[in-house]
Short mmCIF file of C-alpha atoms in Angstrom, two decimals:
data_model
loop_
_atom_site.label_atom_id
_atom_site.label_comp_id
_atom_site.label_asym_id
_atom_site.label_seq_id
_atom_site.Cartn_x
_atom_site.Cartn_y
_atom_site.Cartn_z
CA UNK A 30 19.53 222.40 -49.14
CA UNK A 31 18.81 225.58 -47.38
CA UNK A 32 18.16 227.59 -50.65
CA UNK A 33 14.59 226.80 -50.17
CA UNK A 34 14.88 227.70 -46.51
CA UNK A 35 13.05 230.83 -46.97
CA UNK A 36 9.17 230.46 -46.71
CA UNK A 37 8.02 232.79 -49.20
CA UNK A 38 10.64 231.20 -52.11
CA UNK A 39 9.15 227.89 -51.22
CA UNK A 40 5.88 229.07 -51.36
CA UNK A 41 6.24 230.13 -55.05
CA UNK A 42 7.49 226.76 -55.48
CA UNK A 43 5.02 225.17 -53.97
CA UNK A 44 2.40 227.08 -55.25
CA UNK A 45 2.99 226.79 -59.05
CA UNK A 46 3.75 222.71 -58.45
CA UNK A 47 1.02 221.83 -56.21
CA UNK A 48 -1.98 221.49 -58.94
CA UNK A 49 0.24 219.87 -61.59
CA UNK A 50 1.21 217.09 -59.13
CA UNK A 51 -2.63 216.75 -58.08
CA UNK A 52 -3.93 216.59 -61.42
CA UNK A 53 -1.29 214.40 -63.12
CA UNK A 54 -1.69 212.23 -59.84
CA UNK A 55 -5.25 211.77 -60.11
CA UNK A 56 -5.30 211.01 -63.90
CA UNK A 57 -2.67 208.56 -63.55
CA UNK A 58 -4.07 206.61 -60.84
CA UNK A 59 -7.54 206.64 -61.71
CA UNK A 60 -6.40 205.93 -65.50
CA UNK A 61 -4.20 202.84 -63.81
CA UNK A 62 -6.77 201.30 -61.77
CA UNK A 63 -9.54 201.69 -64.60
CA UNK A 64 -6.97 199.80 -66.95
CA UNK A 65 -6.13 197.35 -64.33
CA UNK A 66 -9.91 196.81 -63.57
CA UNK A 67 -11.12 196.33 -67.09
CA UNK A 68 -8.08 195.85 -69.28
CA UNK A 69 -5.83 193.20 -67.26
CA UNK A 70 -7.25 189.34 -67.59
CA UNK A 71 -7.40 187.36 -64.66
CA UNK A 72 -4.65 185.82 -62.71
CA UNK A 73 -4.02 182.12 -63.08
CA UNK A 74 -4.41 181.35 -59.07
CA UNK A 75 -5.87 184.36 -57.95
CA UNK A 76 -9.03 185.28 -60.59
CA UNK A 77 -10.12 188.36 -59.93
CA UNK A 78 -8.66 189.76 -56.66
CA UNK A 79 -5.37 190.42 -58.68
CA UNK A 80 -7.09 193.21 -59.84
CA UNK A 81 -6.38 194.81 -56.16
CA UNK A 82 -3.03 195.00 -56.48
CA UNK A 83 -3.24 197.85 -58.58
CA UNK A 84 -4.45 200.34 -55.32
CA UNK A 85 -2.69 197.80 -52.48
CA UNK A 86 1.12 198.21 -53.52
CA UNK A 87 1.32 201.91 -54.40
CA UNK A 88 -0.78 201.91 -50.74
CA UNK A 89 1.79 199.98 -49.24
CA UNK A 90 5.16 201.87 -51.20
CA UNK A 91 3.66 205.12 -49.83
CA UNK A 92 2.79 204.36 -46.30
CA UNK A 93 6.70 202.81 -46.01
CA UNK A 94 7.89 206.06 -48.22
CA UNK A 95 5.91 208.77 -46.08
CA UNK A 96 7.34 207.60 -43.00
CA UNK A 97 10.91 207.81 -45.00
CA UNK A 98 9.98 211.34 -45.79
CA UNK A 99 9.38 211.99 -42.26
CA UNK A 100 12.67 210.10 -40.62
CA UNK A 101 14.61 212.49 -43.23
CA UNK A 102 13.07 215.19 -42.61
CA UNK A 103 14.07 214.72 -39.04
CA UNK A 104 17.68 214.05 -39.95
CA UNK A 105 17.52 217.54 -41.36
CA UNK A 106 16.04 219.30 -38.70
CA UNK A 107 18.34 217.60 -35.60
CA UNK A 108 21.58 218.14 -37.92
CA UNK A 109 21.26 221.01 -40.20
CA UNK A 110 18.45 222.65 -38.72
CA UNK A 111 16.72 223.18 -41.71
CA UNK A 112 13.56 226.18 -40.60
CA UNK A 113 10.90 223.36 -43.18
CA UNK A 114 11.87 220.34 -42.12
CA UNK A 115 9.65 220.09 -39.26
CA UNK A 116 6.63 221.54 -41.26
CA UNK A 117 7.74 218.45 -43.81
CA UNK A 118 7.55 215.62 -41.48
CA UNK A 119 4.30 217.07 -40.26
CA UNK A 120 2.69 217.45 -43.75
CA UNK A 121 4.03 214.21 -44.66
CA UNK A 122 2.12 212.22 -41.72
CA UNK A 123 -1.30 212.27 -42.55
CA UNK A 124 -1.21 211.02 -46.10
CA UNK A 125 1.29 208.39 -45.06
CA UNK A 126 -1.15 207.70 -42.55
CA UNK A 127 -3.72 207.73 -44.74
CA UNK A 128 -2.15 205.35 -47.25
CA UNK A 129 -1.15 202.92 -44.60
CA UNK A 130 -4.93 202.27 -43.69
CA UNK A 131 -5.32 201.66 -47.05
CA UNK A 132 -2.44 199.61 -47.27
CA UNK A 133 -3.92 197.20 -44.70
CA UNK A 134 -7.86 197.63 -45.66
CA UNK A 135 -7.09 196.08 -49.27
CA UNK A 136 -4.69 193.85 -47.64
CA UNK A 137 -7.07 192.31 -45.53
CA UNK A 138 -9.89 192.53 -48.81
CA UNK A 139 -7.25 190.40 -50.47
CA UNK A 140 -6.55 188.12 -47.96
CA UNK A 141 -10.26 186.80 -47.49
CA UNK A 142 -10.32 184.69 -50.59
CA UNK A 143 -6.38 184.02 -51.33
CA UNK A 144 -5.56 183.08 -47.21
CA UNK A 145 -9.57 182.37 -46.30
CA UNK A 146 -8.77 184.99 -43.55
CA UNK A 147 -8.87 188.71 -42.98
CA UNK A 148 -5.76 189.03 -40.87
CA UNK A 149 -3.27 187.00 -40.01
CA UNK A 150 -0.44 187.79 -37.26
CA UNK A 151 2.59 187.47 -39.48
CA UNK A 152 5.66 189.58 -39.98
CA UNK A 153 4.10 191.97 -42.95
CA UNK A 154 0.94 193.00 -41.88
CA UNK A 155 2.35 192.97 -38.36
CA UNK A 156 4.70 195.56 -38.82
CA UNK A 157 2.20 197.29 -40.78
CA UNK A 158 -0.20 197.49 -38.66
CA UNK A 159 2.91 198.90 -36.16
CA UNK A 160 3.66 201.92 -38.58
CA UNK A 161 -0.26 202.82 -38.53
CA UNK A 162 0.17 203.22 -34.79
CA UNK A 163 3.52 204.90 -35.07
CA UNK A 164 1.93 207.75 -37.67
CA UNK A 165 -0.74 208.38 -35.37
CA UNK A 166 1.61 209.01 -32.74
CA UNK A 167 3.44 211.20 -34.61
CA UNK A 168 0.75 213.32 -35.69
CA UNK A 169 -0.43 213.64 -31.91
CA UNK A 170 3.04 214.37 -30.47
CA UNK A 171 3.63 217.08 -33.46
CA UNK A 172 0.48 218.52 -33.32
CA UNK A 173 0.65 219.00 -29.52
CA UNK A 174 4.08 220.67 -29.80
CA UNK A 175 2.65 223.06 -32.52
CA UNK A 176 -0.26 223.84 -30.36
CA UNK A 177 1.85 224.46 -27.17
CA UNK A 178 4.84 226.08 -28.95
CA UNK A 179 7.07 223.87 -28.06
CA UNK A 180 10.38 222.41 -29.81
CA UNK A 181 9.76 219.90 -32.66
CA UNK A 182 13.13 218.50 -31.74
CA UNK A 183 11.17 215.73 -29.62
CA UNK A 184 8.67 214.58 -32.78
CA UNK A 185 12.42 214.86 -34.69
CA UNK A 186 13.55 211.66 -33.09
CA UNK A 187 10.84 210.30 -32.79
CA UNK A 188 10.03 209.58 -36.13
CA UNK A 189 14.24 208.33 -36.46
CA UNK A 190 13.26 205.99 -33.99
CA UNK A 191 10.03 204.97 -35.53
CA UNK A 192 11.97 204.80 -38.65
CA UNK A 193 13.89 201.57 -37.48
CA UNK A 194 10.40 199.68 -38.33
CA UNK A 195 10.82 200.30 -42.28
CA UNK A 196 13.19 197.73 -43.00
CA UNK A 197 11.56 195.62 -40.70
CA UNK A 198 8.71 195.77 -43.20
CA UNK A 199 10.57 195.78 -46.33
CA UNK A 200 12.51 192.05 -45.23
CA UNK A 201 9.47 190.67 -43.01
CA UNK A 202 8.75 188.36 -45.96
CA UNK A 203 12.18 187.03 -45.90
CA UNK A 204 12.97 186.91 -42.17
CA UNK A 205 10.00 185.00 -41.42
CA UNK A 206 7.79 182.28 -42.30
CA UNK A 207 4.54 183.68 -43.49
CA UNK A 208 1.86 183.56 -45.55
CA UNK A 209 2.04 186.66 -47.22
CA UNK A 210 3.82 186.23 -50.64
CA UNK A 211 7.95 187.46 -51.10
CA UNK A 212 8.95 190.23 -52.65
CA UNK A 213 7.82 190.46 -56.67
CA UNK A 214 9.87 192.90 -57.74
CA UNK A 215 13.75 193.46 -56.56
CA UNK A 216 16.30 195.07 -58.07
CA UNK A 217 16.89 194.67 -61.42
CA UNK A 218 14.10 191.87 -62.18
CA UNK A 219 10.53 191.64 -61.50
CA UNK A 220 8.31 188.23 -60.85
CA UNK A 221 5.47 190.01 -62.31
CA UNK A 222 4.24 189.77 -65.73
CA UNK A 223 4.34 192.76 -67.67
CA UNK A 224 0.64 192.88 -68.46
CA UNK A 225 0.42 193.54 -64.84
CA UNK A 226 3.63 195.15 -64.24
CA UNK A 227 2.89 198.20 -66.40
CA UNK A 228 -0.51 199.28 -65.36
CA UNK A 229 0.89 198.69 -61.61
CA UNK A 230 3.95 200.83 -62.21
CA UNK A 231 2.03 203.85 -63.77
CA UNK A 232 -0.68 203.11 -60.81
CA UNK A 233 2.56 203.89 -58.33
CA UNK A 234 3.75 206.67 -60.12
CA UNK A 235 -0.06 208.40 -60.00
CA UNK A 236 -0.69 207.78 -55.98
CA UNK A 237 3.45 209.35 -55.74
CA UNK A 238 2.89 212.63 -57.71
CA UNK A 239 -0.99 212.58 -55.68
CA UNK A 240 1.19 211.90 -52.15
CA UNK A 241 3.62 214.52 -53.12
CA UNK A 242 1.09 216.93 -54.14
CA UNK A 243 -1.03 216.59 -50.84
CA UNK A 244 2.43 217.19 -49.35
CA UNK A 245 2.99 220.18 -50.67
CA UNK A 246 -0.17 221.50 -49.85
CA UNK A 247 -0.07 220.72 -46.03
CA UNK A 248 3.01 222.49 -46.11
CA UNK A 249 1.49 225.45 -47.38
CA UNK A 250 -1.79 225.53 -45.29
CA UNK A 251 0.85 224.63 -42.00
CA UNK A 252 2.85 227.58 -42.99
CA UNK A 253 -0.40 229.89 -43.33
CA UNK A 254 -1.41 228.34 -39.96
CA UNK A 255 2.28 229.72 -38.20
CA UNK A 256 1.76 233.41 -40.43
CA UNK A 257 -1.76 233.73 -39.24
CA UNK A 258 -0.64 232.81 -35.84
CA UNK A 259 2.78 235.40 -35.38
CA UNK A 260 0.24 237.99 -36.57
CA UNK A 261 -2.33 237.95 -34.07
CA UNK A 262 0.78 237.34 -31.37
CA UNK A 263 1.90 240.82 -32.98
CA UNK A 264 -1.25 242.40 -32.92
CA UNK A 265 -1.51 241.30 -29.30
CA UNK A 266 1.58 242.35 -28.37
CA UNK A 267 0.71 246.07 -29.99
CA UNK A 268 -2.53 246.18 -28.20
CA UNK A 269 -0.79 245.46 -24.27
CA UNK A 270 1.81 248.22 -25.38
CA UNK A 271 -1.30 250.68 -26.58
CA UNK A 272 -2.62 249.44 -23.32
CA UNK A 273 0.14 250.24 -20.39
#
């Protein structure tokens, strides 16, 4: 786990992964939603609006996996004190972030003609709407502790904490009565047919390798951020000692 501790390894790394995740990202998921918007027929109940499904669910897997990302990364920096862990979580917020307000704006796109509402105060969208507010937390709390040079310990348990509303996501649909539909796929077995299983698996897989690319490159521009900033305090330091 620390084997990647150092920052110039991991740059390598990073560096020779970050435009093959991008790329195959962006082929995948723009080759998945074209085939889900021209190639998949109609559902039975829903028409058309299926054909959202194919941007909402990856959407929703990675706002509920970026938060993941960042509760572990936590775990790694309060227990092993791992020196990237806190430059993961932080990467990781924004494009979970980002995805969650996608999550919701298709959601809500959806829900016009299948509910004959745009929102609805149930347990799903609820509890979505709650993660939105936890990222942006987050990214204020860990961006003010960059800026001041303070102890990411505090954004560390914050986002375990925050990380207690994940499964309260995943199991909304069973816990409570609500509108939106139950889980489709569990596992083992899937409620979806395979016409659009397929295109919304490889549509998943493309908006992963895209979040995990993004990732990778926060990481790298955070890390240039700290180098450029322990130079100039060096510099700084060099000039009060010309100075006196």
């Amino acid at each position: 786990m620390h084997g990647f501790a150092n920052p110039t390894r991991f740059l390598k790394i990073a560096k020779w992964l970050t435009v093959p995740l991008l790329v195959s990202g962006l082929v995948l998921s723009i080759g998945s939603v074209l085939w889900g918007l021209t190639q998949v027929p109609p559902d039975r109940l829903m028409g058309d609006t299926v054909r959202i499904l194919f941007v909402h669910v990856p959407a929703a897997w990675l706002g509920m996996g970026g938060w993941t990302a960042i509760a572990i990364a936590s775990l790694m920096e309060l227990v092993w004190r791992h020196p990237l862990a806190a430059i993961a979580a932080r990467a990781a917020a924004v494009p979970g972030a980002v995805f969650t307000a996608i999550c919701l704006a298709t959601g809500s796109i959806w829900g016009r003609p299948t509910w004959g509402t745009w929102w609805v105060w149930d347990g799903r969208l609820t509890s979505m709407l709650v993660l939105l507010f936890l990222y942006f937390g987050y990214i204020a709390l860990s961006s003010s502790l960059a800026r001041e040079g303070q102890s990411s310990r505090i954004a560390a348990i914050f986002g375990l904490v925050g990380a207690i509303n994940i499964p309260i996501i995943n199991r909304s649909v069973v816990w409570w009565n609500s509108l939106h539909q139950p889980p489709s796929i569990t596992m083992g077995e899937s409620a979806i047919d395979p016409v659009f299983l397929w295109p919304l698996l490889i549509a998943t897989l493309g908006f992963s390798l895209l979040f995990g690319g993004v990732v990778l490159a926060r990481m790298r521009a955070i890390l240039a951020d700290i180098q450029a900033d322990a130079r100039l305090r060096r510099k700084a330091l060099q000039a009060e000692e010309l100075a006196s």
